[in-house]
Coordinates of C-alpha atoms and ligand atoms in Angstrom, one line a residue:
M6 CA -0.2 0.1 0.2
D7 CA 1.4 3.0 -1.2
L8 CA 1.8 5.8 1.8
F9 CA 2.1 9.5 1.8
A10 CA 3.9 10.9 5.0
V11 CA 3.5 15.0 4.9
I12 CA 5.4 16.9 6.5
S13 CA 5.4 21.0 7.3
D14 CA 6.5 24.3 9.0
V15 CA 9.7 22.4 9.9
H16 CA 11.8 26.4 10.6
G17 CA 14.9 24.9 11.0
N18 CA 14.5 22.3 13.3
L19 CA 16.6 19.5 12.7
E20 CA 15.9 17.7 15.9
A21 CA 12.2 17.3 15.2
L22 CA 12.9 16.6 11.3
D23 CA 15.1 13.7 12.1
A24 CA 12.6 12.1 14.5
V25 CA 9.7 12.5 12.2
L26 CA 11.8 11.0 9.2
A27 CA 13.0 8.0 11.7
D28 CA 9.5 7.6 12.7
I29 CA 8.0 7.7 8.6
D30 CA 10.4 4.9 8.0
L31 CA 9.4 2.7 10.6
K32 CA 5.8 3.3 9.8
A33 CA 6.9 2.4 6.1
A34 CA 9.0 -0.8 7.5
Q35 CA 5.5 -1.9 9.0
A36 CA 3.6 -1.6 5.8
P37 CA 5.8 -3.3 3.3
G38 CA 5.4 -3.5 0.1
G39 CA 4.6 -0.1 -0.3
K40 CA 6.0 3.3 -1.9
R41 CA 7.0 5.5 0.9
S42 CA 6.3 9.6 -0.4
V43 CA 7.4 12.5 1.7
L44 CA 5.2 15.6 0.7
F45 CA 6.9 19.1 2.1
L46 CA 4.0 21.7 2.4
G47 CA 6.4 25.1 3.2
D48 CA 8.7 27.0 6.0
A49 CA 12.1 24.8 6.0
V50 CA 13.7 28.2 7.4
G51 CA 13.0 30.8 10.3
Y52 CA 13.0 30.7 13.8
G53 CA 15.4 27.6 14.1
P54 CA 18.9 26.9 14.5
N55 CA 19.6 24.7 11.4
P56 CA 18.2 26.1 8.5
N57 CA 20.9 24.7 6.1
E58 CA 20.4 21.1 7.1
C59 CA 16.4 21.4 6.7
V60 CA 16.8 22.3 3.7
A61 CA 19.3 19.9 2.4
T62 CA 17.4 17.0 4.3
I63 CA 14.3 18.0 2.8
K64 CA 15.4 18.5 -0.5
K65 CA 16.8 14.6 -0.1
N66 CA 13.6 13.0 1.3
A67 CA 10.7 15.1 -0.2
L68 CA 9.2 14.0 -3.7
Q69 CA 7.4 17.2 -4.3
G70 CA 6.9 20.4 -1.8
V71 CA 6.0 23.8 -2.2
A72 CA 7.3 27.2 -0.7
G73 CA 6.3 28.9 2.6
N74 CA 5.8 32.6 3.4
H75 CA 9.7 32.4 5.4
D76 CA 11.4 30.8 2.5
W77 CA 9.9 33.4 0.3
A78 CA 11.1 35.6 3.2
V79 CA 14.6 35.3 3.6
L80 CA 14.6 34.9 -0.5
G81 CA 13.3 38.4 -0.3
L82 CA 10.4 37.9 -2.3
T83 CA 7.9 38.6 0.6
S84 CA 7.4 41.4 2.7
T85 CA 8.4 40.8 6.8
S86 CA 6.2 43.8 7.7
Y87 CA 3.4 41.4 9.0
F88 CA 5.9 39.5 10.7
N89 CA 6.6 40.0 14.3
P90 CA 9.6 41.1 15.5
H91 CA 11.3 38.2 16.6
A92 CA 10.3 36.3 13.7
Q93 CA 11.6 39.2 11.6
E94 CA 15.1 39.0 13.4
A95 CA 15.0 35.0 12.8
I96 CA 14.6 35.7 9.5
R97 CA 17.7 38.5 9.1
W98 CA 19.7 35.4 11.3
T99 CA 18.4 33.0 8.6
D100 CA 19.7 35.0 5.5
G101 CA 23.0 35.5 7.3
V102 CA 24.1 32.2 7.6
L103 CA 22.0 30.5 4.4
S104 CA 24.4 29.0 1.9
A105 CA 24.1 29.6 -2.2
E106 CA 23.0 25.9 -2.7
N107 CA 20.5 26.0 0.0
R108 CA 18.8 29.4 -1.1
A109 CA 18.5 27.8 -4.6
A110 CA 17.0 24.9 -3.5
L111 CA 14.1 26.8 -2.1
E112 CA 14.0 29.4 -4.9
G113 CA 13.0 26.0 -6.9
L114 CA 10.0 25.1 -4.8
P115 CA 6.7 26.3 -6.4
L116 CA 4.2 28.1 -4.8
V117 CA 1.6 25.4 -5.5
N118 CA 1.8 21.9 -6.3
R119 CA 0.1 18.6 -7.6
V120 CA 0.2 14.5 -7.1
E121 CA -2.4 14.0 -10.0
E122 CA -2.1 10.3 -9.6
A123 CA -2.9 10.5 -5.9
G124 CA -5.6 13.7 -6.3
L125 CA -3.5 15.7 -4.0
F126 CA -3.2 19.5 -4.2
L127 CA -0.6 21.4 -2.2
V128 CA 0.2 24.8 -1.1
H129 CA 1.7 26.3 2.2
G130 CA -1.0 28.6 2.9
S131 CA -4.4 28.7 0.9
P132 CA -5.6 27.4 -2.6
Y133 CA -7.5 31.0 -3.0
E134 CA -4.3 33.7 -3.6
P135 CA -1.4 31.6 -2.2
E136 CA 0.8 34.4 -2.7
K137 CA -0.8 36.7 0.2
W138 CA -0.4 33.6 2.7
H139 CA -3.6 33.8 4.3
Y140 CA -4.8 31.3 7.0
L141 CA -7.4 28.8 6.3
L142 CA -8.6 28.6 10.1
D143 CA -12.6 28.4 10.2
F144 CA -15.7 26.9 7.7
S145 CA -16.3 30.2 5.9
Q146 CA -12.2 30.5 4.5
A147 CA -12.9 26.5 3.8
K148 CA -15.9 27.3 1.9
V149 CA -14.4 29.9 -0.4
N150 CA -10.9 28.0 -0.8
F151 CA -12.9 24.5 -1.3
E152 CA -13.6 26.2 -4.9
H153 CA -9.9 26.8 -5.6
F154 CA -8.8 23.5 -6.3
R155 CA -10.2 20.5 -8.1
E156 CA -8.5 17.4 -6.6
R157 CA -10.3 15.5 -4.3
V158 CA -7.9 16.7 -1.5
C159 CA -5.7 19.7 -0.5
L160 CA -3.1 19.7 1.7
I161 CA -1.7 22.6 3.9
G162 CA 0.4 24.1 6.6
H163 CA 1.0 27.5 7.7
S164 CA -1.4 27.8 10.9
H165 CA 0.5 25.0 12.8
L166 CA -2.6 23.6 13.7
P167 CA -3.5 19.9 12.4
F168 CA -6.8 19.6 11.5
V169 CA -9.4 17.9 8.2
M170 CA -12.4 19.7 6.9
E171 CA -14.6 17.5 4.9
R172 CA -16.7 19.2 2.6
S173 CA -19.9 16.8 1.5
P174 CA -21.6 16.8 -1.8
L175 CA -24.3 19.1 -0.8
G176 CA -21.5 21.6 0.8
E177 CA -21.5 20.9 4.2
I178 CA -18.4 21.1 5.8
T179 CA -17.4 19.1 9.0
A180 CA -14.1 19.3 11.0
Y181 CA -11.8 16.6 12.8
K182 CA -9.3 17.2 15.1
E183 CA -7.7 13.8 15.3
G184 CA -7.4 12.5 11.7
A185 CA -10.2 11.4 9.9
E186 CA -11.1 8.5 7.4
L187 CA -11.0 10.1 3.5
D188 CA -13.3 7.3 2.5
R189 CA -17.3 9.1 2.6
A190 CA -18.6 9.3 -1.3
G191 CA -18.6 12.7 -3.3
C192 CA -16.6 14.1 0.1
R193 CA -13.6 16.5 -0.6
Y194 CA -10.9 17.5 2.4
I195 CA -8.7 20.2 3.1
I196 CA -6.0 18.9 5.5
N197 CA -4.0 21.0 7.8
A198 CA -0.7 18.6 8.1
G199 CA 0.6 20.7 11.5
S200 CA 4.0 21.5 12.3
V201 CA 7.1 19.4 12.6
G202 CA 9.4 22.5 14.2
Q203 CA 6.9 24.7 15.9
P204 CA 3.7 23.1 17.0
R205 CA 0.9 25.3 18.4
D206 CA -1.7 23.1 19.5
G207 CA -0.4 22.9 22.9
D208 CA 1.2 19.6 21.9
P209 CA 5.2 20.1 21.9
R210 CA 6.1 16.9 20.4
A211 CA 6.8 17.0 16.6
C212 CA 3.9 16.4 13.8
Y213 CA 3.5 14.8 10.9
L214 CA 0.4 13.8 8.3
L215 CA 0.3 9.8 7.6
L216 CA -2.1 9.4 4.5
T217 CA -2.7 5.7 4.6
G218 CA -5.4 3.7 2.3
A219 CA -7.0 3.9 6.1
G220 CA -7.4 8.0 5.9
A221 CA -5.8 10.8 7.3
E222 CA -4.0 10.2 10.9
F223 CA -1.8 12.9 12.4
V224 CA 1.5 11.6 13.9
R225 CA 3.4 12.6 17.5
V226 CA 6.5 12.2 17.7
P227 CA 8.9 13.1 20.9
Y228 CA 12.1 14.7 19.8
D229 CA 14.8 16.3 21.8
I230 CA 13.6 19.8 22.4
G231 CA 16.9 21.1 24.8
T232 CA 19.2 20.7 22.3
T233 CA 17.1 22.7 19.7
Q234 CA 17.1 25.5 22.4
H235 CA 20.6 25.1 23.5
K236 CA 21.5 25.5 19.7
M237 CA 18.8 28.4 19.4
R238 CA 20.6 29.9 22.3
A239 CA 24.1 29.5 21.3
A240 CA 22.8 31.6 18.0
G241 CA 21.4 34.4 20.0
L242 CA 17.8 33.3 18.9
P243 CA 15.1 35.7 20.3
P244 CA 14.4 33.9 23.7
P245 CA 10.8 33.9 23.2
L246 CA 11.2 31.7 20.2
I247 CA 13.3 29.6 22.3
E248 CA 10.7 29.0 25.0
R249 CA 7.9 28.4 22.8
L250 CA 9.2 24.8 22.0
Q251 CA 8.5 23.6 25.0
K252 CA 5.1 24.5 25.4
G253 CA 3.8 24.0 21.8
L254 CA 2.5 27.5 21.4
Ligands
ZN1 ZN1 5.2 27.9 9.5

């Protein structure tokens, strides 16, 4: 059985990324015979202390990906005026350490992407005006966005909050926080994969999304938060960004 592992919002957190990729390998080994594909939904960099390692690791492991607003910010492709001061400082720090090779890798990421054979649409923020980095959080925003992709499933990141939204053929929308089966007749889905490197739903463990024949499952993986925080302190990154990792907020 084919298996898609969806990772998003890594934000330069290598300990979280490595823990997630190891868990994906474990899950793939438990489901032999299938193909394991990793999809990346943007924000490889920003906030965390290992942007170069994270970009290189994502490039090596992901079948397909898209760019996030922090990736575009470090490339100078989007304004950081709406970023909070700590996020702006982290972008400036990242800009100073990112290699030319990894910058080129980020430049190679499109704004939207598709896995045609699996009926998947990929975007960081929202299918509607992806370059404006809208948040997609509630039913009215979902309603608009279901009109802006044609695939059965749209995968997003950006808010760092995992959820599944299901649209019935009659247009009714239902939200699931703990994952969901994706097999209801005529239904379409928008799924937020959560965040690998900076979860914000109160659970500090790294989060990724597993898509299998059984549906969508959010997987939480513990990682060595102390090591990431130690590296952030050594790099002089803003203390609030360091503290929030252990709270998952
Ligand atoms: Zn993000």
